[in-house]
Each structure stands twice: as C-alpha cells, then as structure tokens.
Short mmCIF file of C-alpha atoms and ligand atoms in Angstrom, two decimals:
data_model
loop_
_atom_site.label_atom_id
_atom_site.label_comp_id
_atom_site.label_asym_id
_atom_site.label_seq_id
_atom_site.Cartn_x
_atom_site.Cartn_y
_atom_site.Cartn_z
CA MET A 1 132.06 41.61 76.94
CA LEU A 2 127.95 40.66 77.90
CA ALA A 3 128.55 36.76 77.22
CA VAL A 4 127.36 34.49 80.11
CA ASP A 5 127.05 31.02 81.16
CA PHE A 6 123.72 30.38 82.09
CA ALA A 7 123.79 26.75 83.52
CA GLY A 8 126.25 25.70 80.70
CA LEU A 9 124.26 27.39 78.60
CA LYS A 10 126.79 29.89 76.57
CA LEU A 11 124.57 33.22 76.14
CA LYS A 12 125.65 36.20 73.74
CA ASN A 13 124.52 38.18 76.51
CA PRO A 14 122.51 37.88 79.38
CA VAL A 15 119.00 39.50 78.70
CA ILE A 16 116.11 36.34 78.23
CA VAL A 17 112.82 37.14 76.99
CA ALA A 18 110.16 35.72 79.87
CA SER A 19 108.04 33.24 78.85
CA ALA A 20 105.19 34.17 78.01
CA THR A 21 103.25 35.60 74.44
CA PRO A 22 106.12 37.27 73.23
CA SER A 23 107.80 33.27 73.11
CA ILE A 24 104.17 31.85 72.30
CA HIS A 25 105.05 30.85 68.53
CA ALA A 26 107.24 30.50 66.16
CA ASP A 27 107.51 34.07 64.79
CA ALA A 28 107.67 35.54 67.99
CA ILE A 29 110.65 33.55 68.62
CA LYS A 30 112.76 34.63 65.57
CA ARG A 31 111.53 38.56 66.58
CA ALA A 32 113.08 37.32 70.47
CA ALA A 33 116.54 36.49 68.48
CA ALA A 34 116.23 39.21 65.72
CA ASN A 35 115.73 41.85 68.33
CA GLY A 36 118.97 40.89 70.59
CA ALA A 37 117.62 38.72 72.75
CA GLY A 38 120.40 36.10 74.52
CA ALA A 39 118.07 33.61 75.22
CA VAL A 40 114.54 32.79 74.95
CA VAL A 41 112.09 30.98 77.13
CA THR A 42 109.40 29.56 75.43
CA LYS A 43 105.44 29.87 76.50
CA SER A 44 105.12 26.99 79.05
CA VAL A 45 103.90 24.04 77.46
CA ILE A 46 100.93 21.75 79.67
CA PHE A 47 99.00 18.84 78.59
CA ALA A 48 95.57 18.83 76.72
CA ASP A 49 93.27 18.10 78.44
CA ALA A 50 90.68 15.39 78.50
CA ASN A 51 88.64 16.11 75.90
CA GLY A 52 92.23 17.17 74.00
CA LYS A 53 91.56 20.89 74.47
CA PRO A 54 94.76 22.57 75.76
CA ALA A 55 94.36 23.89 78.94
CA GLY A 56 93.93 27.68 79.47
CA ASN A 57 92.06 29.41 77.19
CA ASN A 58 91.75 32.41 74.81
CA ALA A 59 90.28 35.58 77.31
CA LYS A 60 89.13 38.39 75.04
CA PRO A 61 90.64 40.72 75.43
CA ARG A 62 93.01 39.97 78.49
CA PHE A 63 95.90 41.90 78.75
CA GLN A 64 95.70 44.93 80.87
CA LEU A 65 99.08 47.51 80.94
CA TYR A 66 98.97 50.87 83.48
CA ASN A 67 100.88 53.24 84.65
CA THR A 68 97.78 55.87 85.77
CA PRO A 69 94.97 56.17 88.37
CA ASN A 70 93.58 55.70 85.75
CA GLY A 71 95.24 53.90 82.65
CA TYR A 72 98.37 53.88 79.93
CA ASP A 73 100.63 56.75 79.33
CA PRO A 74 102.62 55.94 77.32
CA ARG A 75 104.80 59.43 77.62
CA LEU A 76 105.43 58.07 81.36
CA THR A 77 106.85 54.99 80.00
CA GLU A 78 108.68 56.46 77.23
CA LYS A 79 110.57 58.40 81.31
CA GLY A 80 110.85 55.59 82.57
CA GLY A 81 107.97 55.71 85.14
CA MET A 82 105.78 52.93 86.49
CA PHE A 83 104.18 50.09 84.78
CA SER A 84 102.21 47.02 85.83
CA PHE A 85 100.77 44.16 83.67
CA PHE A 86 97.71 42.13 84.86
CA ARG A 87 96.40 39.28 82.96
CA PHE A 88 93.76 37.16 82.45
CA GLN A 89 93.83 33.20 80.90
CA GLU A 90 96.05 32.57 76.92
CA PRO A 91 96.14 30.19 75.65
CA TYR A 92 98.84 27.23 76.50
CA PRO A 93 100.77 25.20 73.79
CA THR A 94 100.43 21.19 73.96
CA PRO A 95 103.85 19.39 73.13
CA GLU A 96 102.82 18.59 70.40
CA LYS A 97 102.79 22.20 69.62
CA MET A 98 105.88 22.98 71.36
CA ALA A 99 107.47 20.43 68.95
CA HIS A 100 106.88 22.58 65.46
CA ILE A 101 107.54 24.94 67.25
CA LEU A 102 111.14 24.34 67.44
CA ASP A 103 111.56 22.26 64.64
CA ASP A 104 110.06 25.25 62.87
CA VAL A 105 112.82 27.97 64.68
CA LYS A 106 115.89 25.88 65.13
CA LYS A 107 115.06 25.44 61.05
CA GLY A 108 115.08 29.29 60.78
CA GLY A 109 118.42 29.67 62.00
CA VAL A 110 117.00 30.72 65.66
CA ASP A 111 120.75 30.01 67.28
CA ILE A 112 120.34 31.81 70.92
CA PRO A 113 119.11 29.02 73.38
CA VAL A 114 115.34 28.05 73.70
CA ILE A 115 114.60 26.74 77.18
CA VAL A 116 111.22 25.30 77.24
CA SER A 117 109.02 26.24 80.17
CA ILE A 118 106.88 23.45 81.16
CA CYS A 119 103.82 23.14 83.60
CA GLY A 120 102.79 19.72 84.93
CA PHE A 121 100.23 19.25 87.52
CA THR A 122 100.38 19.47 91.16
CA ASP A 123 101.39 16.61 92.78
CA ASP A 124 101.20 14.61 89.22
CA TYR A 125 105.18 14.49 89.09
CA ASP A 126 104.35 12.04 85.94
CA SER A 127 103.25 15.22 84.00
CA TRP A 128 106.39 16.79 84.97
CA ARG A 129 108.52 13.99 83.79
CA LYS A 130 106.39 12.68 80.41
CA LEU A 131 106.76 16.88 79.28
CA ALA A 132 110.44 17.24 79.98
CA ARG A 133 111.13 13.90 77.98
CA LEU A 134 108.89 15.26 75.12
CA MET A 135 110.89 18.99 75.23
CA GLU A 136 114.18 16.73 75.77
CA ASP A 137 113.96 15.27 72.68
CA ALA A 138 111.51 17.88 70.33
CA GLY A 139 115.24 19.05 70.82
CA ALA A 140 114.36 21.76 74.19
CA ASP A 141 118.35 23.69 75.53
CA ALA A 142 116.77 23.35 78.59
CA LEU A 143 113.98 23.61 81.09
CA GLU A 144 112.30 26.31 83.18
CA LEU A 145 109.73 24.40 85.44
CA ASN A 146 107.09 26.63 85.67
CA GLY A 147 106.24 26.88 89.51
CA HIS A 148 102.37 28.06 89.99
CA MET A 149 101.95 24.42 88.43
CA TRP A 150 98.80 23.97 86.92
CA SER A 151 95.04 24.09 88.55
CA PRO A 152 95.38 24.33 91.29
CA VAL A 153 97.46 26.67 91.37
CA VAL A 154 99.09 26.74 93.67
CA LYS A 155 102.21 29.32 95.14
CA TYR A 156 104.44 27.49 96.78
CA SER A 157 107.93 25.46 95.13
CA ASP A 158 108.05 21.31 95.22
CA PRO A 159 111.48 20.09 95.16
CA ALA A 160 110.37 17.02 94.18
CA ILE A 161 109.51 18.29 90.80
CA ALA A 162 112.60 18.85 90.11
CA THR A 163 114.45 16.23 91.39
CA VAL A 164 112.18 14.18 89.09
CA VAL A 165 112.69 16.43 86.21
CA LYS A 166 116.56 16.00 86.73
CA ARG A 167 116.48 12.70 86.66
CA GLU A 168 114.84 12.17 83.45
CA VAL A 169 117.00 14.54 80.93
CA LYS A 170 120.87 15.43 80.48
CA ILE A 171 120.02 19.66 79.65
CA PRO A 172 119.89 21.60 82.22
CA VAL A 173 116.78 22.36 84.91
CA ILE A 174 116.33 25.65 85.66
CA TYR A 175 112.97 26.63 88.52
CA LYS A 176 111.16 29.17 88.57
CA MET A 177 110.19 30.08 91.76
CA MET A 178 106.96 32.29 91.64
CA GLY A 179 105.99 32.00 95.62
CA ALA A 180 105.59 35.67 97.17
CA THR A 181 105.29 34.79 100.40
CA GLU A 182 108.00 32.10 100.23
CA GLU A 183 111.47 32.47 102.01
CA PRO A 184 113.98 31.91 99.74
CA ALA A 185 116.85 32.27 101.32
CA LYS A 186 115.53 28.39 103.23
CA VAL A 187 113.18 27.39 99.69
CA ALA A 188 115.73 28.20 97.75
CA PRO A 189 118.64 26.06 98.31
CA GLN A 190 116.13 23.31 98.79
CA LEU A 191 115.57 23.58 95.34
CA VAL A 192 119.38 23.77 94.03
CA ALA A 193 119.60 20.41 96.29
CA ALA A 194 117.02 18.75 94.68
CA GLY A 195 118.67 18.83 91.30
CA ALA A 196 117.83 22.48 90.27
CA ASP A 197 120.42 23.18 87.81
CA ALA A 198 119.21 27.48 88.14
CA LEU A 199 116.74 29.10 89.61
CA THR A 200 114.08 32.12 88.29
CA GLY A 201 113.15 34.68 90.78
CA LEU A 202 110.31 36.08 91.08
CA GLY A 203 108.10 34.78 88.61
CA THR A 204 104.55 35.96 88.25
CA PHE A 205 102.71 36.48 91.25
CA GLY A 206 99.76 34.65 91.74
CA PHE A 207 97.36 38.13 93.88
CA ARG A 208 94.01 38.99 91.95
CA ALA A 209 93.79 42.67 91.60
CA LEU A 210 90.80 45.21 90.87
CA GLU A 211 90.98 49.06 89.04
CA VAL A 212 87.81 51.53 89.62
CA ASP A 213 86.53 54.36 87.24
CA VAL A 214 85.74 56.70 89.18
CA GLU A 215 83.07 58.61 87.34
CA ASN A 216 81.51 55.72 85.32
CA GLU A 217 81.55 54.14 89.01
CA LYS A 218 82.71 50.54 86.90
CA PRO A 219 86.06 48.67 87.21
CA TRP A 220 87.56 49.47 84.64
CA MET A 221 90.39 46.39 84.59
CA GLU A 222 87.98 43.25 84.92
CA MET A 223 89.61 41.25 88.19
CA ALA A 224 93.10 39.44 87.21
CA HIS A 225 95.52 37.87 88.42
CA GLY A 226 99.56 37.45 87.45
CA LEU A 227 100.61 40.25 87.68
CA GLY A 228 104.09 41.73 86.71
CA GLY A 229 105.04 45.39 85.68
CA THR A 230 107.51 47.52 87.67
CA TRP A 231 105.73 48.42 90.82
CA LEU A 232 106.74 44.66 92.09
CA ARG A 233 110.65 44.58 91.31
CA ALA A 234 111.64 45.98 94.84
CA VAL A 235 109.92 42.83 95.66
CA SER A 236 111.79 40.79 93.33
CA LEU A 237 114.51 41.96 94.36
CA ALA A 238 114.76 41.46 97.77
CA PHE A 239 113.43 37.79 96.56
CA VAL A 240 116.47 37.41 94.42
CA SER A 241 119.01 39.22 96.65
CA SER A 242 118.19 36.63 99.46
CA MET A 243 118.31 33.18 96.34
CA ALA A 244 121.73 34.92 95.50
CA GLN A 245 123.31 34.71 98.98
CA ALA A 246 121.68 31.46 99.96
CA VAL A 247 122.41 29.61 96.54
CA ASP A 248 126.19 29.12 94.66
CA VAL A 249 123.71 28.33 91.19
CA PRO A 250 123.52 30.90 89.14
CA ILE A 251 120.08 33.24 89.28
CA SER A 252 117.45 34.55 86.70
CA GLY A 253 116.08 37.65 87.90
CA VAL A 254 112.71 38.38 86.55
CA THR A 255 109.99 41.15 86.93
CA GLY A 256 109.52 44.20 86.79
CA ILE A 257 112.24 45.00 84.33
CA GLN A 258 112.41 48.00 81.83
CA SER A 259 115.36 49.76 80.94
CA TRP A 260 119.15 48.96 81.70
CA GLU A 261 119.60 49.87 85.17
CA ASP A 262 116.91 47.89 86.65
CA ALA A 263 118.49 44.80 85.06
CA VAL A 264 122.08 45.98 86.47
CA LYS A 265 119.89 46.12 89.24
CA TYR A 266 119.00 42.63 89.32
CA ILE A 267 122.71 41.41 88.53
CA LEU A 268 124.28 43.49 91.10
CA LEU A 269 122.52 41.77 93.84
CA GLY A 270 123.60 38.25 92.33
CA ALA A 271 121.55 37.67 88.97
CA THR A 272 123.72 35.96 85.85
CA THR A 273 120.84 36.53 83.21
CA VAL A 274 118.13 38.67 84.13
CA GLN A 275 114.32 38.14 82.04
CA VAL A 276 111.67 40.73 80.36
CA CYS A 277 107.95 40.14 79.36
CA ALA A 278 105.95 43.57 79.95
CA ALA A 279 107.86 45.72 78.85
CA ILE A 280 108.33 43.79 75.66
CA TYR A 281 104.22 44.36 75.45
CA ALA A 282 105.00 47.83 76.02
CA ARG A 283 107.83 48.98 73.89
CA GLY A 284 108.37 46.06 71.59
CA TYR A 285 111.03 43.50 71.05
CA LYS A 286 113.49 46.82 70.43
CA VAL A 287 113.50 47.00 74.29
CA LEU A 288 115.95 43.60 74.11
CA GLN A 289 118.63 45.61 72.50
CA GLU A 290 118.34 48.68 74.21
CA ILE A 291 119.10 46.93 77.19
CA ASN A 292 121.77 45.65 76.40
CA ASP A 293 122.80 48.46 74.27
CA GLY A 294 123.02 50.50 78.05
CA MET A 295 124.25 47.20 80.04
CA GLU A 296 127.30 48.07 77.96
CA ALA A 297 127.79 51.63 77.73
CA TYR A 298 127.59 51.00 81.29
CA MET A 299 129.82 48.74 81.48
CA LYS A 300 132.48 50.92 79.65
CA ARG A 301 131.86 53.17 81.99
CA LYS A 302 132.85 51.54 85.07
CA GLY A 303 135.64 49.53 83.48
CA TYR A 304 133.76 46.25 83.30
CA GLY A 305 135.40 43.58 81.10
CA SER A 306 132.32 41.07 81.46
CA ILE A 307 129.10 40.60 83.77
CA GLU A 308 130.80 38.53 86.46
CA ASP A 309 133.17 41.51 87.62
CA PHE A 310 129.79 43.31 88.66
CA ARG A 311 127.28 40.79 89.45
CA GLY A 312 126.13 40.88 92.92
CA LYS A 313 128.03 44.12 94.18
CA ALA A 314 125.99 45.53 96.13
CA LEU A 315 124.55 41.99 98.51
CA ALA A 316 127.64 42.55 100.86
CA LYS A 317 125.98 46.36 101.00
CA ILE A 318 122.60 45.20 102.18
CA ALA A 319 121.76 46.84 105.32
CA LYS A 320 121.02 44.08 108.16
CA SER A 321 119.97 47.01 110.47
CA ARG A 322 119.69 50.14 111.13
CA PRO A 323 121.13 51.69 113.93
CA ASN A 324 118.63 53.22 116.75
CA ASP A 325 118.24 56.51 118.47
CA LEU A 326 122.05 57.75 117.10
CA PRO A 327 121.95 61.66 117.12
CA ILE A 328 120.85 62.81 113.74
CA ARG A 329 118.42 65.32 112.25
CA ALA A 330 117.43 66.81 108.87
CA VAL A 331 119.57 70.03 107.86
CA VAL A 332 118.19 72.28 104.99
CA ASN A 333 120.99 73.34 102.45
CA GLU A 334 121.34 76.16 100.08
CA LYS A 335 119.33 74.07 97.37
CA CYS A 336 116.32 74.60 98.63
CA THR A 337 113.83 76.21 96.44
CA GLY A 338 111.48 77.40 98.98
CA CYS A 339 109.11 74.82 97.74
CA GLY A 340 107.20 74.58 101.27
CA MET A 341 106.29 70.70 99.94
CA CYS A 342 108.16 69.37 103.26
CA LYS A 343 106.06 71.19 106.00
CA ASP A 344 102.94 68.79 105.89
CA SER A 345 104.46 65.44 105.46
CA CYS A 346 106.73 66.35 109.62
CA MET A 347 105.22 64.08 112.12
CA PHE A 348 107.51 66.33 114.86
CA ASP A 349 106.05 70.01 113.09
CA ALA A 350 109.53 70.42 113.13
CA ILE A 351 109.64 72.21 109.66
CA ARG A 352 109.24 76.32 109.60
CA PHE A 353 108.83 77.93 106.51
CA GLU A 354 108.56 82.09 106.55
CA ASN A 355 109.19 84.67 104.01
CA ARG A 356 109.72 81.40 101.33
CA LYS A 357 112.82 80.09 103.70
CA THR A 358 113.10 76.72 105.56
CA SER A 359 113.88 75.14 108.36
CA ILE A 360 114.06 72.82 110.98
CA THR A 361 114.13 72.85 115.17
CA GLU A 362 115.42 70.55 117.29
CA ALA A 363 111.85 69.13 117.56
CA CYS A 364 113.09 66.89 115.16
CA ASP A 365 112.99 63.10 115.17
CA GLY A 366 115.44 62.31 112.16
CA CYS A 367 112.72 60.16 110.64
CA GLY A 368 113.76 60.99 107.00
CA VAL A 369 110.83 61.38 105.24
CA CYS A 370 112.07 64.78 104.68
CA TRP A 371 115.02 63.71 103.39
CA SER A 372 113.61 61.21 100.94
CA LEU A 373 110.95 63.38 99.49
CA CYS A 374 112.62 66.68 98.69
CA ASN A 375 113.00 66.81 94.72
CA PHE A 376 115.81 69.33 94.58
CA ARG A 377 118.37 66.94 97.30
CA ALA A 378 118.44 70.52 100.07
CA ILE A 379 117.01 68.18 103.14
CA GLU A 380 120.62 66.27 104.62
CA MET A 381 120.69 64.10 107.45
CA ARG A 382 122.92 64.61 109.95
CA SER A 383 124.77 64.19 113.19
CA PHE A 384 123.87 66.26 115.63
CA ALA A 385 126.83 64.28 118.88
C1 FMN B 1 100.33 37.38 79.50
C2 FMN B 1 101.93 36.77 80.65
C3 FMN B 1 101.61 35.78 80.17
C4 FMN B 1 102.37 34.90 80.96
N1 FMN B 1 102.96 33.50 80.97
C5 FMN B 1 104.09 32.84 81.89
C6 FMN B 1 103.97 31.38 81.25
O1 FMN B 1 103.23 30.62 80.90
N2 FMN B 1 105.06 31.10 82.36
C7 FMN B 1 105.53 30.94 83.34
O2 FMN B 1 106.53 30.63 83.29
N3 FMN B 1 105.37 32.57 83.11
C8 FMN B 1 104.24 33.27 82.56
N4 FMN B 1 104.48 34.79 83.40
C9 FMN B 1 105.36 35.46 83.55
C10 FMN B 1 106.46 35.99 83.21
O3 FMN B 1 107.39 35.41 82.56
C11 FMN B 1 106.44 36.30 83.85
O4 FMN B 1 107.71 36.21 85.22
C12 FMN B 1 106.00 38.03 84.32
O5 FMN B 1 105.65 38.82 83.73
C13 FMN B 1 107.14 39.45 85.15
O6 FMN B 1 107.51 40.02 84.32
P1 FMN B 1 107.65 41.00 83.66
O7 FMN B 1 107.55 42.34 84.78
O8 FMN B 1 108.43 41.49 82.60
O9 FMN B 1 106.16 41.35 82.76
C14 FMN B 1 103.16 35.06 81.82
C15 FMN B 1 103.13 36.69 82.22
C16 FMN B 1 101.97 37.88 81.34
C17 FMN B 1 101.95 38.78 81.07
#
C-alpha cells in the first residue's frame, strides 16, 4: 500500500532518512532500516583536504533543539509542538570511508536502497564527477547531490553539476535544492533539463541563527547555521508545491516532518517521498515506523490504495490570490465561551465584550484576524451582501 517508485528505486514506503547524523555510519543505517525506513540518504561524502583531513570538523557540542523561548521541552514534541534544530559543524565521511560503510551495510543485510549524498566543491565539476564515479563503484543505489556544495557555501542550484554527474553514472541522480531564496518554478526545470532524475526540496536553510537567555544575559544557543525543524516546514511546503507544478520528475519533500500528517502534507502537494531528519534526533528512529503506521491508517480511512491515489491532490486547491473587497464580516456563533481574547486583537475596534458575551459591529473590516485567533471556532466569516 505504501510502496512507491522513486526515480526507478523501488521503495517499500516513502519515508526516507535524510542526509545527516542518523545515516552517518553503518550501524546508524542498519538502525534506520530496522525501524521501517523506505530508504536512506547517507551523510554527504566529501573529499579530504590537501592534508588528508576530511573537510568538516567535530565541534562539541554542536546540536541544539528548541521549542520554547529558552530551550527544549519534550512534552511539547509529544503533542506535536514546534521544535527546531540547529547545527554546528560535523564530520563528513570521505569516499573511502563511505565505501566501507556501503560494504558493511550491504553485507549486513540492509535491503533498502542506500542513496549516497555527495558534495563536491563549488565550480569544480571534476570533484563532483569523481565523487559520483567512486560512489557508484562502491555500490550506491542512487546519488543525491548536496546543493549546498562545499566551501565556500553557496545558496543557489547549479544545473551543470547535474549534467556532469548524470553523464558519469548509470544510477539515478537526485538534486537536493538548498536555496530558500531561489525561484523553484524557474530553477527546478533547469535541473531536470540538465539531467536530474528526481529532486529533493527544500534542504537545510543556510541562515545564521542565535538565541539569548535574558536572565543570564548571554546566548543560550551559540551562533549556528543550517536550520531545520517544523518551524520551517511551511516555507518548504510552498517551495515543494512550486517544484511539483513545474516538473514531472519525482520529488522528495524535506524539512519539518515529525508526524504522519506532515508527511501527508508533502505528498498532497506533489512529493513522492519524504525525508526525516530532526525528528529522529528528538524522538529516535521509531518515529519512522510511526509515520508509516499513521499514513497507512489515513489511507485506509480515506479509501486510498496507493500513494499515487492522493499525491498532488491539494495542488489544484492552492488559491492564486484572494478576491478583493468582498462584503464579508466576522460573526460570533454559539461556540463562543466569552473568553474575550479576540477583543484586544481587533484593529478596527469592532468587537464588543459585555457580560461575557461577544458581538461584532459593522465596523468589522472582514480581515479575519479574530477568526484565525479563536481557539473555539466561535467566529465565522460570513457574506452580508
Ligand atoms: C546535524 C545535521 C547534519 C546535516 N548534514 C547534512 C548533509 O551532510 N548533507 C545534506 O544534504 N543535508 C544535511 N543536513 C540537512 C538534512 O538532511 C535536512 O535537509 C534538514 O535537517 C531538514 O530536515 P528536518 O527539518 O527534518 O531536520 C543535516 C542536518 C543536520 C541537522
């Protein structure tokens, strides 16, 4: 029921472990496979520098999760609350190391596709070609091109990389888009025309971030770059929806997936597979099976026999624009508890609150703020024409 074809890879389900620490060594990949992953994208492989030292380092500590103003509260995650993940540097495997990892996992009986992420140097296409050759020879089932590129980090996609790699290998080539400020409707077709068999979006947001502990008057989260987590999901969903409308190749949705609902959102917007990263740090590999179980229950409830039955269903419903100047006003219904929360947020002073009863006057502009704020669904937007 959950099986998908992703650029020629046969996956038993669409839930893939994203490229990061949860796929950084052989045991990690085995754990992912044992916990229901449909496939794994390995931690990105890069060349060692001129001194033989792999690029990247091993800053400690380097991870920070948070979902409250001052840190991380696991109870909120259990309830599906927001959390974010920030990273500092972490070590990257060299091609030699990844060849050992592939050998180990294949001999160890891992029977899901292992997609090797590669990351060459900016504008050095030969570095990408060589990495691709080495990893195909080592047994990679597909390649994902880490669109961040290694040093200096750039934030645009380069179709020439897809061309060079596609010419070099026979296995499927997936380009991971990383440029949050790029126009996916323009760039995604360029990547496909250049040779990409599939696309991933939207990868790590390469912004800097900092948080401050006001009592101790110092940062509680050190300067970090590379952001993921649920708070960025809405940005990535919009990006993926544009990709899906612009290209016919399969898309893997990534960023902010922590539950089956999040996975289904990406699929409804056209993704064929989804990738999970930060949720594994917060909840462990078991989150993969939970996402699959939840998705299967959803599909049974809705009468879907396959992922294709509902893939892209929400795309046609994306509003191009809102109609202007409709005769619409907010109206309070019987669910109102009289909490009064909406009153202070009305910029048009249209909400009256007397004897714990709420009413809305003709001064209402129809903007919808109170309607979106009400936890009790006690405000409706109605036409008064
Ligand atoms: C610690 C860490 C290391 C990562 N390393 C890589 C990497 O080597 N290559 C890559 O393409 N993405 C890397 N990513 C990005 C993830 O694959 C993913 O795109 C991002 O975390 C968003 O997903 P999430 O919201 O589920 O965390 C890394 C993310 C984290 C948190």
